[in-house]
Amino acid sequence: MLPYINYPFEYLSGFLGTSVDELKLIISFILSYPLAGLLKRIPDSRPAYKNAFIIGVSVFYLVGLFDLWAGFRTLLISSVGAYTMATYIRGPFMPWIAFVFLMGHLSLNHIRRQSENNPSVVDVTGAQMVLVMKLTAFCWNVHDGRLPQSTLTDFQKERALPRLPPLLDYFGYVFFFPSLFAGPAFDYSEYHHWISTAMFEVPAGTDPSHRPRTHASRRIPRSGTPALFKAMTGFFWIFAFLKFSGWYTRDLLLSHEYLRYALPHRVWLLHMFGFTTRLKYYGVWALTEGACILSGLGYKGIDPVTKRVRWNRLQNVAPWPLETAQNTRAYLENWNINTNHWLRNYVYLRVTPKGKKPGFRASMATFVTSAFWHGFYPGYYLTFVLAAFLQTVAKNFRRHIRPLFLPPSPPSHSTTSAPHPPSPTTPLKRTYDILSYLITQLAFSFAVAPFILLDLPSSLTVWRRVWFYCPVGVAVSMAFFASPAKAYVVNLARQREKQRGEVGTSPALREKSALAVGSAGRTPQYQQNAQGAKHRGSNAGAAARGKDTVLGLPSDPAAELQEILQDVSEEVRGGYKATRGGRAREEVESPIGRAL
């Protein structure tokens, strides 16, 4: 640590009532803005200078500001280890060996931090979590660069690395200071395109009036305005967090005063406790994204519709869609977006063999990775397990209950596959939207409480004080959809559609009407699409088919548990048949005295 650097932080922390390390962390985010402005002004023809500047600033943050010599060593071990493995290990197991090494290294630091149990002290685990995402992706990109292009998906082709980057470029990627402590994570190809300015090439034929404005000596577009907007947004969220955190606290939920309120009031306080915690992440991620935008790395080309420059390449959270989400998928997809991308592209789809659809093994591997990546506090696992079942229940409600609230689709005599116009909004539909919004938000307010409280006793205490309303609702819902009532609901929806002369337009009805319709009435186009869907088993299309994970959570735990039981059953039957086949072979070979 630099001499005397702690004095102003100690004075301000006493004045603001926060810890010294937390104050330093916020100051480092703010300081990244002028430093990112200086970084952008280094000549484009001097990428080595940019890399050296990036590494120097990160070393200053780690050692000069936080005195994290051990943390600096930890990041070096991970980055040098990953680069060495990518260099010297050939074959399909290289990314997995690096993955185990990086996740094991991170797990050791998680255990150490958990044993110290001092959340107010900034250590290197946050930066290491970001680095694990970057380095595991890097190793997969190197592996993809060694494979034939014909075997890669479009996503893999865009990020494949046929050659290992120079060490200076690599460490510039590793220690990119605007996202060092809190992300966002990104792939090496994006960093290479940024530092080589290839990212800012405008497609030929673009209207000159739509080209992004640049400085005469730079290719990086002017990004001061969007960066300033992100910074102001981040300060707004941080200010709101400081205000709300004095009202909705952990101590309140665990106090006797909390029990004096009626149940609806306690549920409201629990919801606001989760909302207050999210405000902190909104603020931090907005500040770090703004610094990335100012450096130019947040550039995402020109919007084809609005013709305006997009700066959301590294967006990590979408607060408004999340806070107004009416279903679990919309809620989870707008939170920790870059972690979602990493888990999907570098775990979920990588576990799945080529030519097969992702199944239980892929979901379980992703779930375990997500859990271990976060750490080992019991609260994380309570949240993950409950959220997985929430997804199952939400899917059943949307598939079977939602059609009852929609106006029946008008009759259609068209044989084309053109989509129907959106259903008009009716009072009944608005009622469903309001109820689904309230249920989604309150369910996740309950589910994420252990993620914030961390320890098991506190988590169960808070859950008990609101009468375990979420697990009870999940259990009742799953029992309902496992009972004959499900068939009654489906038939009711079919009757509504028959009144308008069309059956099977909703997701709930398609699975029931498919058997009744048969293949005789299907158009050739339908049959061709169905056959293509049947044989399209590559993991590249998993997301498009809808069987995908969000934040590592299984999309349907019940169905996937049934799938693994079926797999085990097939393995047992296969082994039994093989055993019987072997015995029969011996019985034939024994009398004739020779092998078949």
Tab-separated table of N, CA and C in Angstrom, residues 438-586:
chain	number	residue	atom	x	y	z
A	438	LEU	N	-47.242	-9.864	-9.375
A	438	LEU	CA	-47.163	-9.908	-7.910
A	438	LEU	C	-46.589	-11.236	-7.430
A	439	ILE	N	-47.052	-12.326	-8.028
A	439	ILE	CA	-46.585	-13.643	-7.582
A	439	ILE	C	-45.103	-13.815	-7.901
A	440	THR	N	-44.684	-13.410	-9.098
A	440	THR	CA	-43.267	-13.542	-9.472
A	440	THR	C	-42.372	-12.737	-8.542
A	441	GLN	N	-42.725	-11.486	-8.312
A	441	GLN	CA	-41.887	-10.629	-7.476
A	441	GLN	C	-41.844	-11.117	-6.031
A	442	LEU	N	-42.990	-11.497	-5.482
A	442	LEU	CA	-43.015	-11.939	-4.082
A	442	LEU	C	-42.361	-13.310	-3.920
A	443	ALA	N	-42.491	-14.159	-4.936
A	443	ALA	CA	-41.838	-15.473	-4.853
A	443	ALA	C	-40.324	-15.313	-4.818
A	444	PHE	N	-39.782	-14.436	-5.653
A	444	PHE	CA	-38.332	-14.250	-5.653
A	444	PHE	C	-37.873	-13.433	-4.451
A	445	SER	N	-38.721	-12.579	-3.916
A	445	SER	CA	-38.353	-11.898	-2.667
A	445	SER	C	-38.104	-12.915	-1.568
A	446	PHE	N	-38.923	-13.960	-1.547
A	446	PHE	CA	-38.725	-15.042	-0.577
A	446	PHE	C	-37.505	-15.871	-0.930
A	447	ALA	N	-37.368	-16.222	-2.218
A	447	ALA	CA	-36.315	-17.152	-2.626
A	447	ALA	C	-34.923	-16.577	-2.456
A	448	VAL	N	-34.741	-15.269	-2.696
A	448	VAL	CA	-33.394	-14.699	-2.663
A	448	VAL	C	-32.953	-14.291	-1.258
A	449	ALA	N	-33.853	-14.358	-0.284
A	449	ALA	CA	-33.474	-13.957	1.076
A	449	ALA	C	-32.274	-14.748	1.599
A	450	PRO	N	-32.228	-16.075	1.457
A	450	PRO	CA	-31.035	-16.804	1.919
A	450	PRO	C	-29.771	-16.411	1.171
A	451	PHE	N	-29.892	-16.021	-0.095
A	451	PHE	CA	-28.727	-15.596	-0.870
A	451	PHE	C	-28.080	-14.366	-0.238
A	452	ILE	N	-28.885	-13.538	0.428
A	452	ILE	CA	-28.376	-12.330	1.074
A	452	ILE	C	-27.961	-12.617	2.513
A	453	LEU	N	-28.754	-13.441	3.208
A	453	LEU	CA	-28.472	-13.730	4.618
A	453	LEU	C	-27.317	-14.713	4.780
A	454	LEU	N	-27.132	-15.601	3.815
A	454	LEU	CA	-26.006	-16.528	3.691
A	454	LEU	C	-26.076	-17.728	4.632
A	455	ASP	N	-26.203	-17.525	5.938
A	455	ASP	CA	-26.130	-18.677	6.849
A	455	ASP	C	-27.494	-19.346	6.971
A	456	LEU	N	-27.466	-20.626	7.329
A	456	LEU	CA	-28.684	-21.436	7.369
A	456	LEU	C	-29.648	-21.021	8.480
A	457	PRO	N	-29.201	-20.816	9.732
A	457	PRO	CA	-30.161	-20.445	10.791
A	457	PRO	C	-30.920	-19.158	10.481
A	458	SER	N	-30.220	-18.137	10.029
A	458	SER	CA	-30.888	-16.867	9.724
A	458	SER	C	-31.879	-17.038	8.577
A	459	SER	N	-31.488	-17.793	7.561
A	459	SER	CA	-32.368	-17.988	6.404
A	459	SER	C	-33.650	-18.700	6.805
A	460	LEU	N	-33.531	-19.770	7.575
A	460	LEU	CA	-34.723	-20.514	7.989
A	460	LEU	C	-35.584	-19.704	8.953
A	461	THR	N	-34.935	-18.880	9.774
A	461	THR	CA	-35.696	-18.036	10.701
A	461	THR	C	-36.569	-17.051	9.931
A	462	VAL	N	-36.004	-16.397	8.940
A	462	VAL	CA	-36.776	-15.423	8.155
A	462	VAL	C	-37.864	-16.130	7.364
A	463	TRP	N	-37.557	-17.264	6.779
A	463	TRP	CA	-38.582	-18.014	6.044
A	463	TRP	C	-39.723	-18.414	6.969
A	464	ARG	N	-39.390	-18.868	8.154
A	464	ARG	CA	-40.436	-19.291	9.094
A	464	ARG	C	-41.327	-18.119	9.495
A	465	ARG	N	-40.753	-16.934	9.589
A	465	ARG	CA	-41.523	-15.767	10.033
A	465	ARG	C	-42.508	-15.271	8.980
A	466	VAL	N	-42.346	-15.712	7.751
A	466	VAL	CA	-43.354	-15.404	6.731
A	466	VAL	C	-44.085	-16.672	6.303
A	467	TRP	N	-44.073	-17.669	7.201
A	467	TRP	CA	-44.880	-18.880	7.067
A	467	TRP	C	-44.512	-19.727	5.847
A	468	PHE	N	-43.280	-19.668	5.405
A	468	PHE	CA	-42.823	-20.491	4.284
A	468	PHE	C	-43.795	-20.407	3.099
A	469	TYR	N	-44.257	-19.194	2.808
A	469	TYR	CA	-45.335	-19.067	1.818
A	469	TYR	C	-44.909	-19.530	0.432
A	470	CYS	N	-43.641	-19.384	0.094
A	470	CYS	CA	-43.205	-19.778	-1.249
A	470	CYS	C	-43.089	-21.301	-1.404
A	471	PRO	N	-42.393	-22.027	-0.523
A	471	PRO	CA	-42.376	-23.494	-0.677
A	471	PRO	C	-43.759	-24.112	-0.581
A	472	VAL	N	-44.629	-23.542	0.264
A	472	VAL	CA	-45.999	-24.058	0.357
A	472	VAL	C	-46.716	-23.869	-0.969
A	473	GLY	N	-46.568	-22.681	-1.572
A	473	GLY	CA	-47.192	-22.436	-2.871
A	473	GLY	C	-46.645	-23.346	-3.950
A	474	VAL	N	-45.336	-23.599	-3.929
A	474	VAL	CA	-44.728	-24.501	-4.907
A	474	VAL	C	-45.278	-25.911	-4.741
A	475	ALA	N	-45.357	-26.398	-3.497
A	475	ALA	CA	-45.841	-27.757	-3.243
A	475	ALA	C	-47.295	-27.911	-3.677
A	476	VAL	N	-48.126	-26.935	-3.341
A	476	VAL	CA	-49.541	-26.996	-3.734
A	476	VAL	C	-49.676	-26.968	-5.248
A	477	SER	N	-48.905	-26.130	-5.905
A	477	SER	CA	-48.989	-26.017	-7.362
A	477	SER	C	-48.543	-27.301	-8.048
A	478	MET	N	-47.457	-27.881	-7.575
A	478	MET	CA	-46.973	-29.113	-8.191
A	478	MET	C	-47.950	-30.260	-7.951
A	479	ALA	N	-48.575	-30.282	-6.766
A	479	ALA	CA	-49.586	-31.303	-6.504
A	479	ALA	C	-50.796	-31.115	-7.424
A	480	PHE	N	-51.155	-29.858	-7.665
A	480	PHE	CA	-52.295	-29.570	-8.551
A	480	PHE	C	-52.022	-30.069	-9.959
A	481	PHE	N	-50.837	-29.779	-10.482
A	481	PHE	CA	-50.534	-30.165	-11.853
A	481	PHE	C	-50.215	-31.659	-11.984
A	482	ALA	N	-50.036	-32.339	-10.864
A	482	ALA	CA	-49.852	-33.795	-10.902
A	482	ALA	C	-51.160	-34.529	-10.685
A	483	SER	N	-52.258	-33.802	-10.478
A	483	SER	CA	-53.563	-34.392	-10.180
A	483	SER	C	-54.447	-34.369	-11.426
A	484	PRO	N	-55.614	-35.005	-11.352
A	484	PRO	CA	-56.559	-34.947	-12.492
A	484	PRO	C	-57.049	-33.542	-12.803
A	485	ALA	N	-56.829	-32.598	-11.898
A	485	ALA	CA	-57.267	-31.223	-12.151
A	485	ALA	C	-56.580	-30.640	-13.384
A	486	LYS	N	-55.370	-31.096	-13.682
A	486	LYS	CA	-54.663	-30.590	-14.857
A	486	LYS	C	-55.434	-30.904	-16.133
A	487	ALA	N	-55.953	-32.128	-16.239
A	487	ALA	CA	-56.723	-32.497	-17.425
A	487	ALA	C	-57.988	-31.656	-17.530
A	488	TYR	N	-58.603	-31.362	-16.398
A	488	TYR	CA	-59.806	-30.526	-16.409
A	488	TYR	C	-59.497	-29.127	-16.937
A	489	VAL	N	-58.373	-28.563	-16.504
A	489	VAL	CA	-57.990	-27.225	-16.954
A	489	VAL	C	-57.715	-27.231	-18.456
A	490	VAL	N	-57.027	-28.256	-18.939
A	490	VAL	CA	-56.724	-28.337	-20.367
A	490	VAL	C	-58.014	-28.456	-21.175
A	491	ASN	N	-58.944	-29.279	-20.725
A	491	ASN	CA	-60.214	-29.422	-21.439
A	491	ASN	C	-61.006	-28.127	-21.426
A	492	LEU	N	-60.944	-27.402	-20.327
A	492	LEU	CA	-61.643	-26.125	-20.240
A	492	LEU	C	-61.095	-25.133	-21.261
A	493	ALA	N	-59.796	-25.119	-21.392
A	493	ALA	CA	-59.181	-24.229	-22.381
A	493	ALA	C	-59.545	-24.646	-23.796
A	494	ARG	N	-59.639	-25.942	-24.035
A	494	ARG	CA	-60.022	-26.418	-25.368
A	494	ARG	C	-61.445	-26.008	-25.701
A	495	GLN	N	-62.310	-26.059	-24.732
A	495	GLN	CA	-63.690	-25.643	-24.970
A	495	GLN	C	-63.772	-24.171	-25.334
A	496	ARG	N	-62.944	-23.353	-24.696
A	496	ARG	CA	-62.924	-21.928	-25.021
A	496	ARG	C	-62.497	-21.714	-26.473
A	497	GLU	N	-61.535	-22.484	-26.923
A	497	GLU	CA	-61.076	-22.339	-28.291
A	497	GLU	C	-62.104	-22.867	-29.291
A	498	LYS	N	-62.808	-23.931	-28.929
A	498	LYS	CA	-63.805	-24.492	-29.845
A	498	LYS	C	-64.937	-23.517	-30.112
A	499	GLN	N	-65.210	-22.658	-29.140
A	499	GLN	CA	-66.283	-21.680	-29.312
A	499	GLN	C	-65.977	-20.736	-30.469
A	500	ARG	N	-64.729	-20.543	-30.781
A	500	ARG	CA	-64.343	-19.665	-31.888
A	500	ARG	C	-63.880	-20.460	-33.103
A	501	GLY	N	-63.981	-21.777	-33.019
A	501	GLY	CA	-63.699	-22.596	-34.194
A	501	GLY	C	-62.253	-22.936	-34.403
A	502	GLU	N	-61.398	-22.770	-33.369
A	502	GLU	CA	-59.981	-23.089	-33.522
A	502	GLU	C	-59.510	-23.792	-32.278
A	503	VAL	N	-58.834	-24.886	-32.467
A	503	VAL	CA	-58.329	-25.660	-31.347
A	503	VAL	C	-56.820	-25.699	-31.420
A	504	GLY	N	-56.213	-25.569	-30.265
A	504	GLY	CA	-54.782	-25.844	-30.188
A	504	GLY	C	-53.875	-24.703	-30.502
A	505	THR	N	-54.327	-23.449	-30.352
A	505	THR	CA	-53.417	-22.351	-30.650
A	505	THR	C	-52.527	-21.994	-29.489
A	506	SER	N	-52.886	-22.374	-28.271
A	506	SER	CA	-52.080	-22.025	-27.103
A	506	SER	C	-51.077	-23.113	-26.807
A	507	PRO	N	-50.016	-22.803	-26.090
A	507	PRO	CA	-49.027	-23.832	-25.745
A	507	PRO	C	-49.638	-25.003	-24.992
A	508	ALA	N	-50.645	-24.745	-24.153
A	508	ALA	CA	-51.253	-25.821	-23.369
A	508	ALA	C	-51.995	-26.792	-24.267
A	509	LEU	N	-52.589	-26.256	-25.344
A	509	LEU	CA	-53.422	-27.102	-26.176
A	509	LEU	C	-52.623	-27.872	-27.205
A	510	ARG	N	-51.489	-27.338	-27.601
A	510	ARG	CA	-50.711	-28.010	-28.638
A	510	ARG	C	-50.306	-29.409	-28.222
A	511	GLU	N	-49.908	-29.567	-26.941
A	511	GLU	CA	-49.464	-30.896	-26.533
A	511	GLU	C	-50.634	-31.866	-26.439
A	512	LYS	N	-51.862	-31.357	-26.207
A	512	LYS	CA	-53.024	-32.233	-26.136
A	512	LYS	C	-53.611	-32.513	-27.520
A	513	SER	N	-53.563	-31.518	-28.400
A	513	SER	CA	-54.205	-31.675	-29.701
A	513	SER	C	-53.312	-32.370	-30.712
A	514	ALA	N	-52.007	-32.460	-30.435
A	514	ALA	CA	-51.090	-33.042	-31.413
A	514	ALA	C	-51.466	-34.492	-31.741
A	515	LEU	N	-51.823	-35.279	-30.698
A	515	LEU	CA	-52.175	-36.674	-30.920
A	515	LEU	C	-53.511	-36.798	-31.641
A	516	ALA	N	-54.441	-35.873	-31.299
A	516	ALA	CA	-55.769	-35.949	-31.904
A	516	ALA	C	-55.754	-35.543	-33.368
A	517	VAL	N	-54.933	-34.578	-33.718
A	517	VAL	CA	-54.911	-34.095	-35.090
A	517	VAL	C	-54.335	-35.138	-36.036
A	518	GLY	N	-53.219	-35.783	-35.573
A	518	GLY	CA	-52.590	-36.780	-36.416
A	518	GLY	C	-51.836	-36.167	-37.566
A	519	SER	N	-51.247	-37.020	-38.346
A	519	SER	CA	-50.433	-36.521	-39.439
A	519	SER	C	-51.224	-36.301	-40.717
A	520	ALA	N	-52.471	-36.788	-40.757
A	520	ALA	CA	-53.230	-36.688	-42.008
A	520	ALA	C	-53.533	-35.246	-42.356
A	521	GLY	N	-53.823	-34.444	-41.353
A	521	GLY	CA	-54.215	-33.076	-41.624
A	521	GLY	C	-53.077	-32.096	-41.635
A	522	ARG	N	-51.873	-32.540	-41.547
A	522	ARG	CA	-50.730	-31.641	-41.492
A	522	ARG	C	-50.286	-31.274	-42.906
A	523	THR	N	-49.911	-30.054	-43.053
A	523	THR	CA	-49.418	-29.591	-44.347
A	523	THR	C	-48.015	-30.102	-44.572
A	524	PRO	N	-47.564	-30.178	-45.835
A	524	PRO	CA	-46.182	-30.597	-46.093
A	524	PRO	C	-45.171	-29.711	-45.388
A	525	GLN	N	-45.458	-28.410	-45.318
A	525	GLN	CA	-44.529	-27.511	-44.650
A	525	GLN	C	-44.413	-27.868	-43.175
A	526	TYR	N	-45.555	-28.190	-42.563
A	526	TYR	CA	-45.537	-28.566	-41.147
A	526	TYR	C	-44.717	-29.832	-40.943
A	527	GLN	N	-44.961	-30.832	-41.837
A	527	GLN	CA	-44.232	-32.091	-41.702
A	527	GLN	C	-42.737	-31.885	-41.883
A	528	GLN	N	-42.368	-31.014	-42.814
A	528	GLN	CA	-40.948	-30.755	-43.034
A	528	GLN	C	-40.331	-30.093	-41.813
A	529	ASN	N	-41.031	-29.123	-41.230
A	529	ASN	CA	-40.512	-28.448	-40.034
A	529	ASN	C	-40.403	-29.415	-38.873
A	530	ALA	N	-41.411	-30.284	-38.719
A	530	ALA	CA	-41.384	-31.232	-37.608
A	530	ALA	C	-40.241	-32.215	-37.760
A	531	GLN	N	-40.033	-32.690	-39.023
A	531	GLN	CA	-38.936	-33.631	-39.244
A	531	GLN	C	-37.594	-32.967	-38.987
A	532	GLY	N	-37.478	-31.705	-39.414
A	532	GLY	CA	-36.233	-30.986	-39.159
A	532	GLY	C	-35.993	-30.803	-37.686
A	533	ALA	N	-37.060	-30.524	-36.938
A	533	ALA	CA	-36.908	-30.345	-35.494
A	533	ALA	C	-36.527	-31.647	-34.826
A	534	LYS	N	-37.045	-32.757	-35.365
A	534	LYS	CA	-36.748	-34.050	-34.764
A	534	LYS	C	-35.279	-34.408	-34.899
A	535	HIS	N	-34.711	-34.085	-36.069
A	535	HIS	CA	-33.322	-34.469	-36.326
A	535	HIS	C	-32.333	-33.380	-35.957
A	536	ARG	N	-32.843	-32.220	-35.550
A	536	ARG	CA	-31.932	-31.132	-35.190
A	536	ARG	C	-31.551	-31.308	-33.731
A	537	GLY	N	-30.486	-32.032	-33.479
A	537	GLY	CA	-30.104	-32.324	-32.102
A	537	GLY	C	-28.834	-31.652	-31.658
A	538	SER	N	-28.288	-30.756	-32.447
A	538	SER	CA	-27.021	-30.138	-32.071
A	538	SER	C	-27.211	-29.207	-30.906
A	539	ASN	N	-26.188	-29.123	-30.056
A	539	ASN	CA	-26.280	-28.253	-28.891
A	539	ASN	C	-26.269	-26.788	-29.273
A	540	ALA	N	-25.932	-26.453	-30.503
A	540	ALA	CA	-25.947	-25.044	-30.900
A	540	ALA	C	-27.342	-24.471	-30.903
A	541	GLY	N	-28.342	-25.318	-31.103
A	541	GLY	CA	-29.706	-24.802	-31.141
A	541	GLY	C	-30.464	-24.995	-29.861
A	542	ALA	N	-29.778	-25.296	-28.786
A	542	ALA	CA	-30.471	-25.560	-27.526
A	542	ALA	C	-31.240	-24.361	-27.045
A	543	ALA	N	-30.639	-23.208	-27.150
A	543	ALA	CA	-31.323	-22.015	-26.671
A	543	ALA	C	-32.554	-21.723	-27.503
A	544	ALA	N	-32.441	-21.947	-28.802
A	544	ALA	CA	-33.585	-21.666	-29.665
A	544	ALA	C	-34.728	-22.609	-29.388
A	545	ARG	N	-34.437	-23.827	-28.973
A	545	ARG	CA	-35.504	-24.773	-28.694
A	545	ARG	C	-36.135	-24.539	-27.337
A	546	GLY	N	-35.556	-23.679	-26.542
A	546	GLY	CA	-36.189	-23.300	-25.300
A	546	GLY	C	-35.747	-24.106	-24.107
A	547	LYS	N	-35.031	-25.220	-24.324
A	547	LYS	CA	-34.570	-25.996	-23.172
A	547	LYS	C	-33.205	-25.467	-22.789
A	548	ASP	N	-33.184	-24.481	-21.952
A	548	ASP	CA	-31.959	-23.782	-21.615
A	548	ASP	C	-31.982	-23.468	-20.137
A	549	THR	N	-30.826	-23.179	-19.585
A	549	THR	CA	-30.753	-22.835	-18.185
A	549	THR	C	-30.521	-21.342	-18.042
A	550	VAL	N	-30.954	-20.810	-16.910
A	550	VAL	CA	-30.713	-19.418	-16.563
A	550	VAL	C	-30.013	-19.406	-15.219
A	551	LEU	N	-28.827	-18.793	-15.173
A	551	LEU	CA	-28.001	-18.768	-13.965
A	551	LEU	C	-27.730	-20.167	-13.423
A	552	GLY	N	-27.680	-21.143	-14.316
A	552	GLY	CA	-27.361	-22.497	-13.905
A	552	GLY	C	-28.518	-23.277	-13.326
A	553	LEU	N	-29.726	-22.701	-13.293
A	553	LEU	CA	-30.867	-23.377	-12.693
A	553	LEU	C	-31.491	-24.323	-13.700
A	554	PRO	N	-31.800	-25.576	-13.309
A	554	PRO	CA	-32.491	-26.479	-14.220
A	554	PRO	C	-33.831	-25.888	-14.628
A	555	SER	N	-34.161	-25.984	-15.929
A	555	SER	CA	-35.413	-25.394	-16.392
A	555	SER	C	-36.625	-26.162	-15.902
A	556	ASP	N	-36.486	-27.453	-15.672
A	556	ASP	CA	-37.604	-28.261	-15.193
A	556	ASP	C	-37.041	-29.412	-14.370
A	557	PRO	N	-36.841	-29.217	-13.052
A	557	PRO	CA	-36.220	-30.273	-12.236
A	557	PRO	C	-36.982	-31.581	-12.263
A	558	ALA	N	-38.314	-31.517	-12.249
A	558	ALA	CA	-39.096	-32.749	-12.219
A	558	ALA	C	-38.886	-33.553	-13.493
A	559	ALA	N	-38.951	-32.880	-14.647
A	559	ALA	CA	-38.766	-33.585	-15.910
A	559	ALA	C	-37.347	-34.128	-16.042
A	560	GLU	N	-36.383	-33.361	-15.571
A	560	GLU	CA	-34.997	-33.795	-15.715
A	560	GLU	C	-34.659	-34.923	-14.735
A	561	LEU	N	-35.310	-34.937	-13.572
A	561	LEU	CA	-35.140	-36.074	-12.669
A	561	LEU	C	-35.714	-37.332	-13.300
A	562	GLN	N	-36.872	-37.186	-13.951
A	562	GLN	CA	-37.455	-38.323	-14.660
A	562	GLN	C	-36.537	-38.787	-15.783
A	563	GLU	N	-35.877	-37.837	-16.430
A	563	GLU	CA	-34.958	-38.182	-17.520
A	563	GLU	C	-33.773	-38.990	-17.019
A	564	ILE	N	-33.190	-38.589	-15.896
A	564	ILE	CA	-32.027	-39.332	-15.410
A	564	ILE	C	-32.440	-40.715	-14.914
A	565	LEU	N	-33.644	-40.825	-14.333
A	565	LEU	CA	-34.115	-42.148	-13.925
A	565	LEU	C	-34.299	-43.043	-15.145
A	566	GLN	N	-34.779	-42.452	-16.228
A	566	GLN	CA	-34.928	-43.217	-17.459
A	566	GLN	C	-33.565	-43.640	-18.005
A	567	ASP	N	-32.579	-42.720	-17.943
A	567	ASP	CA	-31.230	-43.060	-18.405
A	567	ASP	C	-30.639	-44.204	-17.590
A	568	VAL	N	-30.804	-44.128	-16.271
A	568	VAL	CA	-30.285	-45.195	-15.408
A	568	VAL	C	-30.965	-46.512	-15.727
A	569	SER	N	-32.287	-46.429	-15.953
A	569	SER	CA	-33.019	-47.650	-16.267
A	569	SER	C	-32.525	-48.270	-17.569
A	570	GLU	N	-32.270	-47.408	-18.567
A	570	GLU	CA	-31.768	-47.933	-19.840
A	570	GLU	C	-30.380	-48.526	-19.693
A	571	GLU	N	-29.545	-47.879	-18.856
A	571	GLU	CA	-28.204	-48.427	-18.621
A	571	GLU	C	-28.282	-49.803	-17.966
A	572	VAL	N	-29.187	-49.919	-17.001
A	572	VAL	CA	-29.330	-51.208	-16.303
A	572	VAL	C	-29.826	-52.272	-17.264
A	573	ARG	N	-30.848	-51.925	-18.072
A	573	ARG	CA	-31.370	-52.898	-19.039
A	573	ARG	C	-30.311	-53.262	-20.065
A	574	GLY	N	-29.527	-52.239	-20.507
A	574	GLY	CA	-28.471	-52.515	-21.468
A	574	GLY	C	-27.415	-53.449	-20.905
A	575	GLY	N	-27.042	-53.210	-19.624
A	575	GLY	CA	-26.059	-54.077	-18.987
A	575	GLY	C	-26.575	-55.490	-18.816
A	576	TYR	N	-27.888	-55.560	-18.499
A	576	TYR	CA	-28.480	-56.892	-18.318
A	576	TYR	C	-28.490	-57.659	-19.638
A	577	LYS	N	-28.855	-56.951	-20.740
A	577	LYS	CA	-28.864	-57.608	-22.042
A	577	LYS	C	-27.467	-58.031	-22.456
A	578	ALA	N	-26.488	-57.160	-22.169
A	578	ALA	CA	-25.112	-57.498	-22.527
A	578	ALA	C	-24.641	-58.719	-21.764
A	579	THR	N	-25.028	-58.798	-20.480
A	579	THR	CA	-24.628	-59.944	-19.664
A	579	THR	C	-25.240	-61.225	-20.210
A	580	ARG	N	-26.534	-61.145	-20.516
A	580	ARG	CA	-27.198	-62.328	-21.062
A	580	ARG	C	-26.603	-62.718	-22.411
A	581	GLY	N	-26.261	-61.689	-23.237
A	581	GLY	CA	-25.643	-61.988	-24.532
A	581	GLY	C	-24.309	-62.678	-24.361
A	582	GLY	N	-23.533	-62.244	-23.365
A	582	GLY	CA	-22.238	-62.853	-23.119
A	582	GLY	C	-22.380	-64.304	-22.688
A	583	ARG	N	-23.390	-64.558	-21.819
A	583	ARG	CA	-23.599	-65.942	-21.371
A	583	ARG	C	-24.034	-66.832	-22.536
A	584	ALA	N	-24.898	-66.310	-23.381
A	584	ALA	CA	-25.344	-67.101	-24.530
A	584	ALA	C	-24.173	-67.418	-25.455
A	585	ARG	N	-23.271	-66.456	-25.623
A	585	ARG	CA	-22.099	-66.674	-26.465
A	585	ARG	C	-21.234	-67.796	-25.900
A	586	GLU	N	-21.051	-67.764	-24.568
A	586	GLU	CA	-20.241	-68.814	-23.941
A	586	GLU	C	-20.883	-70.187	-24.124
